[in-house]
Tab-separated table of C-alpha atoms and ligand atoms in Angstrom:
chain	number	residue	atom	x	y	z
A	5	MET	CA	-5.994	-29.439	26.886
A	6	ALA	CA	-4.385	-26.126	26.252
A	7	LYS	CA	-6.795	-23.248	26.743
A	8	ALA	CA	-8.233	-21.460	23.768
A	9	LYS	CA	-6.739	-18.083	23.523
A	10	THR	CA	-7.731	-14.687	22.178
A	11	ILE	CA	-5.791	-12.637	19.778
A	12	PHE	CA	-6.608	-9.475	17.796
A	13	PHE	CA	-6.234	-9.300	14.186
A	14	CYS	CA	-6.176	-5.895	12.113
A	15	SER	CA	-8.875	-6.158	9.509
A	16	GLU	CA	-6.696	-3.918	7.254
A	17	CYS	CA	-3.340	-5.646	7.028
A	18	GLY	CA	-4.021	-8.836	9.058
A	19	GLY	CA	-1.400	-7.831	11.628
A	20	GLU	CA	-1.656	-9.576	15.011
A	21	SER	CA	-1.537	-8.296	18.456
A	22	ILE	CA	-2.185	-9.979	21.679
A	23	ARG	CA	-4.074	-7.033	23.322
A	24	TRP	CA	-6.762	-4.692	21.917
A	25	VAL	CA	-5.171	-1.509	20.603
A	26	GLY	CA	-6.815	1.472	19.137
A	27	LYS	CA	-4.142	1.831	16.310
A	28	CYS	CA	-2.788	-1.123	14.374
A	29	PRO	CA	0.869	-1.435	15.445
A	30	HIS	CA	1.551	-2.722	11.999
A	31	CYS	CA	-0.041	-0.619	9.448
A	32	GLY	CA	-1.207	2.356	11.675
A	33	ALA	CA	-4.838	2.110	10.805
A	34	TRP	CA	-7.244	3.108	13.490
A	35	ASN	CA	-10.001	1.043	14.991
A	36	THR	CA	-9.351	-1.894	12.905
A	37	MET	CA	-8.422	-4.580	15.527
A	38	VAL	CA	-11.056	-7.364	15.848
A	39	GLU	CA	-11.031	-10.023	18.286
A	40	GLN	CA	-10.635	-13.556	17.403
A	41	LYS	CA	-10.554	-16.897	19.411
A	42	ILE	CA	-7.889	-19.226	18.410
A	43	GLU	CA	-8.213	-22.933	19.194
A	44	PRO	CA	-4.995	-24.396	20.179
A	45	GLU	CA	-3.277	-25.501	17.325
A	46	PRO	CA	-2.865	-29.324	16.896
A	47	LYS	CA	0.595	-30.229	15.758
A	48	GLY	CA	1.301	-29.619	12.285
A	49	ASN	CA	-1.602	-27.240	11.707
A	50	THR	CA	-0.661	-24.675	9.020
A	51	ALA	CA	-3.707	-22.639	9.202
A	52	GLY	CA	-2.838	-19.136	8.167
A	53	ARG	CA	0.465	-19.978	7.021
A	54	VAL	CA	1.911	-20.964	3.651
A	55	GLN	CA	4.482	-23.686	3.985
A	56	MET	CA	7.049	-24.119	1.386
A	57	SER	CA	8.055	-27.667	0.694
A	58	ARG	CA	11.053	-28.440	2.925
A	59	SER	CA	14.322	-28.778	1.153
A	60	ALA	CA	18.068	-28.542	1.868
A	61	PRO	CA	19.916	-25.333	0.751
A	62	CYS	CA	21.096	-25.695	-2.728
A	63	GLN	CA	23.607	-23.656	-4.939
A	64	ILE	CA	21.865	-21.251	-7.316
A	65	ASP	CA	23.822	-22.852	-10.193
A	66	HIS	CA	22.456	-26.251	-9.543
A	67	ILE	CA	18.892	-25.245	-9.483
A	68	ILE	CA	17.032	-25.949	-12.790
A	69	ALA	CA	14.244	-23.543	-13.594
A	70	GLU	CA	12.528	-23.559	-16.725
A	71	GLU	CA	11.035	-20.275	-17.906
A	72	GLY	CA	7.392	-20.895	-16.776
A	73	LYS	CA	5.091	-23.049	-18.664
A	74	ARG	CA	1.938	-21.078	-19.078
A	75	TYR	CA	-1.627	-21.988	-19.835
A	76	ARG	CA	-2.984	-19.596	-22.425
A	77	LEU	CA	-6.631	-19.303	-21.826
A	78	GLY	CA	-7.352	-17.811	-25.157
A	79	ILE	CA	-9.298	-14.932	-23.462
A	80	ASP	CA	-6.670	-12.436	-24.547
A	81	GLU	CA	-7.644	-9.728	-22.076
A	82	LEU	CA	-7.230	-12.147	-19.312
A	83	ASP	CA	-4.167	-13.598	-20.428
A	84	THR	CA	-2.439	-10.336	-20.961
A	85	VAL	CA	-3.233	-9.181	-17.323
A	86	LEU	CA	-1.971	-12.584	-15.977
A	87	GLY	CA	1.249	-11.760	-17.857
A	88	GLY	CA	0.829	-14.186	-20.809
A	89	GLY	CA	-1.353	-16.942	-19.299
A	90	LEU	CA	-1.887	-18.795	-15.987
A	91	THR	CA	1.201	-20.234	-14.380
A	92	PRO	CA	0.911	-23.690	-12.901
A	93	GLY	CA	1.386	-23.873	-9.096
A	94	SER	CA	0.429	-20.134	-8.832
A	95	SER	CA	-2.281	-18.306	-6.979
A	96	VAL	CA	-4.342	-15.749	-8.373
A	97	LEU	CA	-6.826	-13.526	-6.217
A	98	LEU	CA	-9.631	-11.700	-8.199
A	99	GLY	CA	-11.164	-9.051	-6.159
A	100	GLY	CA	-14.297	-6.987	-6.988
A	101	GLU	CA	-17.528	-5.800	-5.834
A	102	PRO	CA	-20.504	-8.148	-5.626
A	103	GLY	CA	-22.336	-8.478	-8.932
A	104	ILE	CA	-19.450	-7.177	-11.002
A	105	GLY	CA	-18.839	-10.432	-12.903
A	106	LYS	CA	-16.193	-12.205	-10.941
A	107	SER	CA	-17.949	-15.609	-11.010
A	108	THR	CA	-18.643	-15.192	-14.691
A	109	LEU	CA	-15.029	-14.441	-15.539
A	110	LEU	CA	-13.550	-17.368	-13.589
A	111	LEU	CA	-16.461	-19.859	-15.053
A	112	GLN	CA	-15.346	-18.455	-18.579
A	113	ALA	CA	-11.609	-19.162	-17.594
A	114	ALA	CA	-12.663	-22.652	-16.431
A	115	VAL	CA	-14.371	-23.555	-19.807
A	116	LYS	CA	-11.079	-22.463	-21.612
A	117	MET	CA	-8.794	-24.157	-19.085
A	118	ALA	CA	-10.526	-27.464	-19.525
A	119	ALA	CA	-8.688	-27.898	-22.780
A	120	TYR	CA	-5.510	-28.361	-20.731
A	121	GLY	CA	-6.837	-30.487	-17.984
A	122	LYS	CA	-9.344	-30.923	-15.096
A	123	VAL	CA	-10.827	-27.888	-13.467
A	124	LEU	CA	-12.539	-28.013	-10.011
A	125	TYR	CA	-14.825	-25.058	-9.297
A	126	ILE	CA	-15.578	-24.948	-5.554
A	127	SER	CA	-18.604	-22.538	-4.843
A	128	GLY	CA	-19.368	-21.763	-1.217
A	129	GLU	CA	-22.001	-19.289	-2.527
A	130	GLU	CA	-24.164	-20.924	-5.190
A	131	ALA	CA	-25.574	-24.273	-5.733
A	132	ALA	CA	-24.020	-26.466	-8.467
A	133	GLU	CA	-27.461	-26.037	-10.521
A	134	GLN	CA	-26.991	-22.219	-10.451
A	135	ILE	CA	-23.593	-22.433	-11.861
A	136	LYS	CA	-24.734	-24.964	-14.516
A	137	LEU	CA	-27.238	-22.394	-15.541
A	138	ARG	CA	-24.680	-19.662	-15.861
A	139	TYR	CA	-22.398	-22.005	-17.724
A	140	GLN	CA	-25.219	-22.543	-20.083
A	141	ARG	CA	-25.489	-18.879	-20.828
A	142	ILE	CA	-21.796	-18.404	-21.396
A	143	SER	CA	-20.651	-21.571	-23.103
A	144	ALA	CA	-20.859	-22.040	-26.865
A	145	ASP	CA	-22.854	-25.054	-28.004
A	146	ASN	CA	-19.611	-26.883	-29.209
A	147	GLU	CA	-17.568	-26.942	-25.996
A	148	THR	CA	-15.499	-29.973	-26.550
A	149	HIS	CA	-13.920	-30.321	-23.090
A	150	ALA	CA	-16.997	-29.923	-20.822
A	151	ASP	CA	-16.250	-33.309	-19.217
A	152	ASN	CA	-13.116	-31.700	-17.664
A	153	ILE	CA	-15.255	-29.335	-15.612
A	154	TYR	CA	-16.169	-30.281	-12.181
A	155	LEU	CA	-18.418	-28.409	-9.759
A	156	LEU	CA	-18.595	-28.692	-6.067
A	157	ALA	CA	-20.877	-26.866	-3.570
A	158	GLN	CA	-18.978	-26.757	-0.425
A	159	THR	CA	-18.162	-24.315	2.237
A	160	ASP	CA	-15.710	-26.411	4.329
A	161	ILE	CA	-12.280	-26.053	2.823
A	162	ASP	CA	-10.790	-29.151	4.257
A	163	SER	CA	-13.378	-31.265	2.647
A	164	ALA	CA	-13.224	-29.278	-0.541
A	165	LEU	CA	-9.459	-29.896	-0.627
A	166	ALA	CA	-9.834	-33.454	0.033
A	167	GLU	CA	-12.020	-33.765	-3.180
A	168	ALA	CA	-9.381	-31.687	-5.123
A	169	GLU	CA	-6.656	-34.107	-3.894
A	170	ALA	CA	-8.691	-36.985	-5.309
A	171	LEU	CA	-9.387	-35.250	-8.599
A	172	GLN	CA	-6.043	-33.545	-9.146
A	173	PRO	CA	-7.329	-30.705	-11.120
A	174	ALA	CA	-4.975	-28.457	-13.247
A	175	LEU	CA	-6.904	-25.398	-12.003
A	176	LEU	CA	-8.697	-24.884	-8.621
A	177	ILE	CA	-11.372	-22.201	-8.364
A	178	LEU	CA	-12.580	-20.808	-4.933
A	179	ASP	CA	-15.761	-18.897	-5.131
A	180	SER	CA	-15.367	-17.093	-2.717
A	181	VAL	CA	-12.651	-16.920	-0.020
A	182	GLN	CA	-15.195	-15.207	2.275
A	183	ALA	CA	-17.742	-17.962	1.794
A	184	LEU	CA	-15.438	-20.858	2.766
A	185	PHE	CA	-14.265	-21.658	6.195
A	186	SER	CA	-11.659	-23.805	7.877
A	187	PRO	CA	-13.295	-26.157	10.645
A	188	GLN	CA	-10.017	-25.916	12.609
A	189	LEU	CA	-10.806	-22.227	13.582
A	190	GLU	CA	-13.760	-21.158	15.678
A	191	SER	CA	-14.322	-17.721	14.260
A	192	ALA	CA	-17.067	-17.253	11.511
A	193	ALA	CA	-16.630	-17.522	7.759
A	194	GLY	CA	-15.290	-14.370	6.281
A	195	SER	CA	-13.434	-13.187	9.294
A	196	VAL	CA	-9.820	-12.299	8.911
A	197	SER	CA	-8.283	-15.367	10.457
A	198	GLN	CA	-10.707	-17.588	8.321
A	199	VAL	CA	-9.938	-15.915	5.116
A	200	ARG	CA	-6.349	-16.206	5.871
A	201	ALA	CA	-6.703	-19.937	6.664
A	202	VAL	CA	-8.809	-20.697	3.615
A	203	ALA	CA	-6.376	-18.946	1.261
A	204	ALA	CA	-3.322	-20.382	2.804
A	205	ALA	CA	-4.738	-23.984	2.369
A	206	ALA	CA	-5.630	-23.334	-1.228
A	207	ILE	CA	-2.249	-21.697	-1.968
A	208	ALA	CA	-0.377	-24.755	-0.186
A	209	PHE	CA	-2.529	-27.048	-2.443
A	210	ALA	CA	-1.401	-25.280	-5.574
A	211	ARG	CA	2.112	-25.441	-4.664
A	212	GLU	CA	2.119	-28.991	-3.688
A	213	HIS	CA	0.149	-30.167	-6.571
A	214	HIS	CA	1.377	-27.885	-9.096
A	215	ALA	CA	-2.054	-26.694	-9.913
A	216	ALA	CA	-3.219	-23.047	-10.426
A	217	VAL	CA	-5.546	-21.781	-7.965
A	218	MET	CA	-7.920	-18.824	-8.534
A	219	LEU	CA	-9.666	-17.127	-5.554
A	220	ILE	CA	-12.554	-14.885	-5.702
A	221	GLY	CA	-12.610	-12.106	-3.010
A	222	HIS	CA	-15.321	-9.607	-2.297
A	223	VAL	CA	-14.497	-6.013	-1.936
A	224	THR	CA	-16.222	-3.900	0.580
A	225	LYS	CA	-17.545	-0.418	-0.310
A	226	GLU	CA	-14.443	1.392	0.797
A	227	GLY	CA	-12.662	-0.597	-1.986
A	228	MET	CA	-10.607	-3.004	0.304
A	229	LEU	CA	-10.938	-6.745	0.021
A	230	ALA	CA	-13.370	-7.182	2.863
A	231	GLY	CA	-10.865	-7.523	5.819
A	232	PRO	CA	-8.271	-9.574	4.128
A	233	ARG	CA	-6.097	-7.036	2.521
A	234	VAL	CA	-3.607	-9.682	4.010
A	235	LEU	CA	-4.364	-11.977	1.145
A	236	GLU	CA	-2.556	-9.639	-1.293
A	237	HIS	CA	0.614	-10.647	0.488
A	238	MET	CA	-0.053	-14.303	0.394
A	239	VAL	CA	-0.958	-14.818	-3.370
A	240	ASP	CA	1.251	-14.407	-6.523
A	241	THR	CA	-1.081	-12.364	-8.484
A	242	VAL	CA	-3.827	-9.748	-7.488
A	243	LEU	CA	-6.443	-8.776	-10.009
A	244	TYR	CA	-9.174	-6.309	-9.404
A	245	PHE	CA	-12.364	-6.320	-11.555
A	246	GLU	CA	-13.936	-2.931	-11.782
A	247	GLY	CA	-16.818	-1.074	-13.397
A	248	GLU	CA	-19.821	0.651	-12.743
A	249	ARG	CA	-23.035	-1.186	-12.027
A	250	TYR	CA	-25.019	0.466	-14.806
A	251	ASN	CA	-22.459	0.350	-17.513
A	252	ALA	CA	-21.639	-2.756	-19.249
A	253	LEU	CA	-17.922	-1.925	-19.328
A	254	ARG	CA	-15.582	-3.844	-17.083
A	255	LEU	CA	-11.922	-3.133	-16.374
A	256	LEU	CA	-9.593	-5.877	-15.189
A	257	ARG	CA	-6.405	-4.787	-13.694
A	258	ALA	CA	-3.304	-6.293	-11.994
A	259	VAL	CA	-2.220	-4.692	-8.907
A	260	LYS	CA	0.311	-7.368	-7.988
A	261	ASN	CA	1.906	-9.921	-10.330
A	262	ARG	CA	4.871	-12.174	-9.677
A	263	PHE	CA	4.716	-13.422	-13.234
A	264	GLY	CA	4.176	-10.284	-15.246
A	265	SER	CA	3.656	-6.504	-15.318
A	266	THR	CA	1.125	-4.811	-12.987
A	267	ASN	CA	0.148	-2.045	-15.325
A	268	GLU	CA	-1.836	-4.294	-17.663
A	269	ILE	CA	-5.537	-3.777	-17.948
A	270	GLY	CA	-8.082	-6.037	-19.775
A	271	VAL	CA	-11.305	-4.465	-21.104
A	272	PHE	CA	-14.545	-6.427	-21.098
A	273	GLU	CA	-18.209	-5.774	-21.738
A	274	MET	CA	-20.914	-7.675	-19.886
A	275	ALA	CA	-23.227	-9.137	-22.526
A	276	GLU	CA	-26.077	-11.501	-22.648
A	277	SER	CA	-23.664	-14.571	-23.034
A	278	GLY	CA	-21.187	-13.418	-20.443
A	279	LEU	CA	-17.977	-11.235	-20.584
A	280	ARG	CA	-16.863	-10.408	-23.960
A	281	PRO	CA	-13.404	-8.964	-24.628
A	282	VAL	CA	-13.673	-5.448	-26.295
A	283	GLU	CA	-10.942	-3.583	-28.258
A	284	ALA	CA	-10.224	-0.941	-25.733
A	285	SER	CA	-9.351	2.058	-27.887
A	286	ALA	CA	-12.117	1.362	-30.227
A	287	TYR	CA	-14.559	1.243	-27.348
A	288	PHE	CA	-13.391	4.326	-25.646
A	289	LEU	CA	-13.278	6.462	-28.908
A	290	ASP	CA	-16.638	5.115	-30.132
A	291	GLN	CA	-18.548	6.937	-27.593
A	292	ARG	CA	-16.792	10.228	-28.312
A	293	HIS	CA	-18.802	13.310	-29.064
A	294	LEU	CA	-16.893	14.398	-32.194
A	295	SER	CA	-16.228	18.111	-32.726
A	296	SER	CA	-17.872	19.320	-29.572
A	297	PRO	CA	-15.798	21.904	-27.640
A	298	GLY	CA	-14.197	20.415	-24.482
A	299	SER	CA	-13.121	16.996	-25.841
A	300	ALA	CA	-9.540	16.182	-26.718
A	301	VAL	CA	-7.945	12.816	-27.343
A	302	THR	CA	-4.703	11.361	-25.959
A	303	CYS	CA	-3.086	8.048	-25.931
A	304	VAL	CA	-1.991	6.665	-22.625
A	305	LEU	CA	0.034	3.474	-21.950
A	306	GLN	CA	-1.749	0.926	-19.628
A	307	GLY	CA	1.184	-1.685	-19.067
A	308	THR	CA	2.185	-2.662	-22.418
A	309	ARG	CA	-0.999	-1.571	-24.293
A	310	PRO	CA	-1.520	1.999	-25.834
A	311	LEU	CA	-5.158	3.209	-25.239
A	312	LEU	CA	-6.875	5.929	-27.070
A	313	ILE	CA	-8.719	7.989	-24.577
A	314	GLU	CA	-11.107	11.007	-24.725
A	315	VAL	CA	-10.659	13.741	-22.139
A	316	GLN	CA	-13.719	15.854	-21.554
A	317	ALA	CA	-13.696	19.281	-19.928
A	318	LEU	CA	-16.543	21.527	-18.914
A	319	VAL	CA	-15.751	25.230	-18.127
A	320	SER	CA	-18.672	27.351	-16.908
A	321	PRO	CA	-19.098	30.645	-14.992
A	322	SER	CA	-19.198	29.857	-11.177
A	323	ALA	CA	-22.303	30.891	-9.344
A	324	PHE	CA	-20.462	31.609	-6.087
A	325	GLY	CA	-17.248	33.203	-5.228
A	326	ASN	CA	-15.457	29.821	-4.881
A	327	PRO	CA	-14.975	28.186	-8.250
A	328	ARG	CA	-15.495	24.515	-8.056
A	329	ARG	CA	-12.939	22.093	-9.604
A	330	LEU	CA	-13.963	18.485	-10.036
A	331	SER	CA	-12.105	15.641	-11.679
A	332	SER	CA	-13.234	12.194	-12.417
A	333	GLY	CA	-10.660	9.696	-13.567
A	334	TYR	CA	-7.796	12.298	-13.450
A	335	ASP	CA	-5.668	13.357	-10.738
A	336	TYR	CA	-7.087	16.236	-8.853
A	337	ASN	CA	-3.701	17.799	-7.847
A	338	ARG	CA	-2.458	17.638	-11.394
A	339	LEU	CA	-5.584	19.238	-12.650
A	340	LEU	CA	-4.988	22.192	-10.351
A	341	LEU	CA	-1.447	22.483	-11.398
A	342	ILE	CA	-2.597	22.498	-15.215
A	343	ILE	CA	-5.121	25.256	-14.357
A	344	ALA	CA	-2.454	27.201	-12.631
A	345	VAL	CA	-0.163	26.927	-15.550
A	346	LEU	CA	-3.119	28.004	-17.922
A	347	GLU	CA	-3.798	30.983	-15.801
A	348	ARG	CA	-0.140	32.198	-15.234
A	349	LYS	CA	1.521	31.347	-18.441
A	350	LEU	CA	-1.258	31.781	-20.968
A	351	LYS	CA	-3.218	34.430	-19.018
A	352	LEU	CA	-6.475	32.424	-19.291
A	353	ARG	CA	-8.927	33.817	-16.914
A	354	LEU	CA	-10.249	30.833	-15.089
A	355	ASN	CA	-10.582	31.846	-11.325
A	356	ASP	CA	-14.232	32.766	-11.909
A	357	LYS	CA	-15.146	29.447	-13.669
A	358	ASP	CA	-16.089	25.996	-12.535
A	359	ILE	CA	-14.104	23.418	-14.218
A	360	TYR	CA	-15.085	19.779	-14.535
A	361	ILE	CA	-12.832	17.091	-16.083
A	362	ASN	CA	-14.136	13.650	-16.958
A	363	ILE	CA	-12.217	10.718	-18.480
A	364	ALA	CA	-14.573	8.956	-20.935
A	365	GLY	CA	-15.285	5.266	-20.231
A	366	GLY	CA	-14.577	5.358	-16.302
A	367	LEU	CA	-10.897	4.919	-16.758
A	368	ARG	CA	-8.452	6.411	-14.376
A	369	LEU	CA	-5.414	7.939	-15.805
A	370	ASP	CA	-1.995	8.156	-14.114
A	371	ASP	CA	0.087	8.654	-17.292
A	372	PRO	CA	1.511	12.227	-17.409
A	373	ALA	CA	1.177	12.186	-21.241
A	374	ALA	CA	-2.376	12.947	-20.762
A	375	ASP	CA	-1.656	16.519	-19.402
A	376	LEU	CA	-1.756	18.205	-22.713
A	377	ALA	CA	-4.954	16.743	-23.561
A	378	VAL	CA	-6.428	17.950	-20.249
A	379	ALA	CA	-5.038	21.492	-20.745
A	380	ALA	CA	-6.402	21.555	-24.389
A	381	ALA	CA	-9.886	20.261	-23.313
A	382	ILE	CA	-10.089	23.039	-20.754
A	383	ALA	CA	-8.823	25.611	-23.130
A	384	SER	CA	-11.249	24.432	-25.764
A	385	SER	CA	-14.230	24.497	-23.564
A	386	ALA	CA	-13.349	27.969	-22.266
A	387	ALA	CA	-13.007	29.328	-25.678
A	388	ASP	CA	-15.977	27.264	-27.090
A	389	VAL	CA	-13.815	26.203	-29.880
A	390	SER	CA	-13.445	22.430	-30.773
A	391	VAL	CA	-10.246	20.746	-31.146
A	392	GLU	CA	-9.738	19.396	-34.667
A	393	GLN	CA	-10.848	15.889	-35.199
A	394	GLU	CA	-8.460	13.111	-35.823
A	395	LEU	CA	-5.725	14.984	-33.764
A	396	LEU	CA	-3.790	13.342	-30.863
A	397	LEU	CA	-2.409	15.286	-27.959
A	398	LEU	CA	0.544	14.178	-26.177
A	399	GLY	CA	2.791	15.777	-23.680
A	400	GLU	CA	3.557	16.193	-19.987
A	401	ILE	CA	3.172	19.757	-18.745
A	402	GLY	CA	5.974	21.247	-16.479
A	403	LEU	CA	5.574	23.980	-14.058
A	404	LEU	CA	7.065	26.507	-16.343
A	405	GLY	CA	4.459	25.619	-19.247
A	406	GLU	CA	6.972	23.610	-20.952
A	407	LEU	CA	5.940	20.397	-22.695
A	408	ARG	CA	8.125	17.343	-21.755
A	409	GLY	CA	8.601	14.190	-23.697
A	410	VAL	CA	6.415	11.110	-23.219
A	411	THR	CA	7.691	7.436	-22.933
A	412	GLN	CA	7.277	5.269	-25.977
A	413	GLU	CA	5.906	7.834	-28.205
A	414	GLU	CA	6.141	5.678	-31.274
A	415	ARG	CA	3.868	3.016	-29.889
A	416	ARG	CA	1.256	5.778	-29.173
A	417	LEU	CA	1.378	7.292	-32.571
A	418	LYS	CA	1.209	3.922	-34.237
A	419	GLU	CA	-2.031	3.178	-32.175
A	420	ALA	CA	-3.470	6.508	-33.265
A	421	ALA	CA	-2.653	5.821	-36.892
A	422	ALA	CA	-4.267	2.515	-36.693
A	423	PHE	CA	-7.515	4.436	-35.786
A	424	GLY	CA	-7.272	6.959	-38.606
A	425	PHE	CA	-5.716	9.819	-36.787
A	426	GLN	CA	-3.635	12.180	-39.129
A	427	LYS	CA	-1.866	14.546	-36.962
A	428	ALA	CA	-0.340	14.705	-33.470
A	429	VAL	CA	0.777	17.684	-31.300
A	430	CYS	CA	3.624	16.559	-29.344
A	431	PRO	CA	6.833	17.787	-27.497
A	432	PRO	CA	10.121	18.148	-29.472
A	433	ALA	CA	11.787	14.850	-29.729
A	434	LYS	CA	15.486	13.984	-30.573
A	435	ASN	CA	14.734	10.664	-32.283
A	436	LYS	CA	11.543	11.415	-34.179
A	437	PRO	CA	9.317	8.466	-34.883
A	438	LYS	CA	8.420	8.666	-38.483
A	439	GLY	CA	5.819	7.284	-40.716
A	440	TYR	CA	2.778	7.155	-38.560
A	441	LEU	CA	1.389	10.734	-38.169
A	442	ARG	CA	2.247	14.207	-38.977
A	443	ARG	CA	3.924	15.401	-35.810
A	444	LEU	CA	3.479	19.026	-35.029
A	445	GLU	CA	6.047	19.920	-32.308
A	446	ALA	CA	5.386	22.372	-29.717
A	447	ALA	CA	8.027	23.261	-27.055
A	448	ASN	CA	5.435	24.625	-24.584
A	449	LEU	CA	1.804	25.009	-23.903
A	450	ALA	CA	1.250	28.352	-25.521
A	451	GLU	CA	2.718	26.855	-28.855
A	452	ALA	CA	0.588	23.896	-28.601
A	453	LEU	CA	-2.557	25.674	-28.063
A	454	LYS	CA	-1.673	28.163	-30.924
A	455	ILE	CA	-1.446	25.261	-33.243
A	456	LEU	CA	-4.784	24.097	-32.096
A	457	GLY	CA	-6.271	27.673	-32.708
A	458	LEU	CA	-7.388	27.855	-29.070
A	459	ILE	CA	-5.531	30.985	-28.252
B	22	TYD	P1	-21.534	-12.636	-11.356
B	22	TYD	O1	-20.516	-13.150	-12.135
B	22	TYD	O2	-22.459	-13.579	-10.589
B	22	TYD	O3	-20.857	-11.496	-10.363
B	22	TYD	P2	-20.034	-11.647	-8.958
B	22	TYD	O4	-19.629	-13.118	-8.960
B	22	TYD	O5	-18.864	-10.714	-9.069
B	22	TYD	O6	-20.842	-11.362	-7.898
B	22	TYD	O7	-22.325	-11.730	-12.303
B	22	TYD	C1	-23.191	-10.670	-11.931
B	22	TYD	C2	-24.004	-10.012	-13.058
B	22	TYD	O8	-23.701	-10.306	-14.291
B	22	TYD	C3	-25.378	-10.476	-12.797
B	22	TYD	O9	-26.163	-9.329	-12.322
B	22	TYD	C4	-25.950	-11.040	-14.242
B	22	TYD	C5	-25.019	-10.483	-15.039
B	22	TYD	N1	-24.680	-11.384	-16.051
B	22	TYD	C6	-24.969	-10.952	-17.479
B	22	TYD	O10	-25.473	-9.846	-17.868
B	22	TYD	N2	-24.642	-11.956	-18.565
B	22	TYD	C7	-24.274	-13.157	-18.323
B	22	TYD	O11	-24.052	-14.020	-19.338
B	22	TYD	C8	-23.971	-13.551	-16.902
B	22	TYD	C9	-23.586	-14.884	-16.679
B	22	TYD	C10	-24.210	-12.607	-16.021
B	23	MG	MG1	-20.224	-14.485	-7.624
């Protein structure tokens, strides 16, 4: 019998090395190599590898590919993030911190998916009775396809997939990749090689049986999928479920998607009876503190959807020589840049003031169209004058203080109009979108702040 050998895996990227090294040769991370004993592979063992079905080379003209059939789950927020529904044969990884609602979301998906076919929910963490209790909380009384939902409490991936083989589900859910293990490997469940083997087996099952598979993965405090960042490369779609523990709002975002855009987000609220989709713009604006100085509203694009967002700023005299700048939800370096422009181009005195920026609702913005709203919120707080209500701010700020155009302005104006906004301050545009709001054009930051009455 061949000897069991030891290899080292990087817990960041999953890269392998035959010796221990301080720095991963694959991703350059320090102190991430972990030792793993590998049993000699029996012939045909595919643990850790996804095997495509073997086929001869074929001319591209002769390949028949239908534009994918999708299962629309009827949970709009989830369908959008998936790129229009769940694709048969695909694998989806749902990552998030413990307790955020991953099991709840996928059980809700299972209930909807039951309308199309059988669903097998494999739980390595909870007993079938526990899942049943959750099911009773989230499902309406009149679920018509409950007989299509199967639960299996199992931690051995091979036995679990054998059951799946017999059942032939249209959707297979693994809760979670860290709780399941492959008996062919010696290492403990949750280790890098185990997580890879479990995911690879499930993905291979999905390809072979044309079933969709959804994997739940826990994320460590640092925000990485515990160990197996490597999973991100193996699956077709990676979704992250985020939110704060003491806030009912949950954001679902795609960070990788072979079947759709990755900028999409879905917004949910954790309620008594499970996760409820919320209309995002309404949610973020609802909590706005109307007509307080330091508040400004902009419209950012998250994937295909426009979102109205409140930017809050607080400017206060600093107690010490070194003024503090803090940003939550907005890029810190961009904030510094905007402060510099406000100081140099508008002669605003900010070097003896602390500045705090907050994006309401816990969202992270990376759309430069929000720049003008950030600048206006700061100027508004500094002057203690509020920005007019129902006024939208759009525009990227350049180093010279100029305002630059934003992408898809029309869709943003349309969203704002739908929420009763009357006016928008925006950069000059060649093709002016008409009919939504009254556009007040400003070529630079100074003009924009004059229109707002802040300088
Ligand atoms: P869960 O889906 O178990 O989280 P995860 O699988 O990501 O660890 O849900 C966690 C929390 O959600 C739990 O603290 C209870 C709460 N919850 C509700 O508030 N309402 C509900 O209807 C359900 C099912 C859960
Ligand atoms: Mg769970």
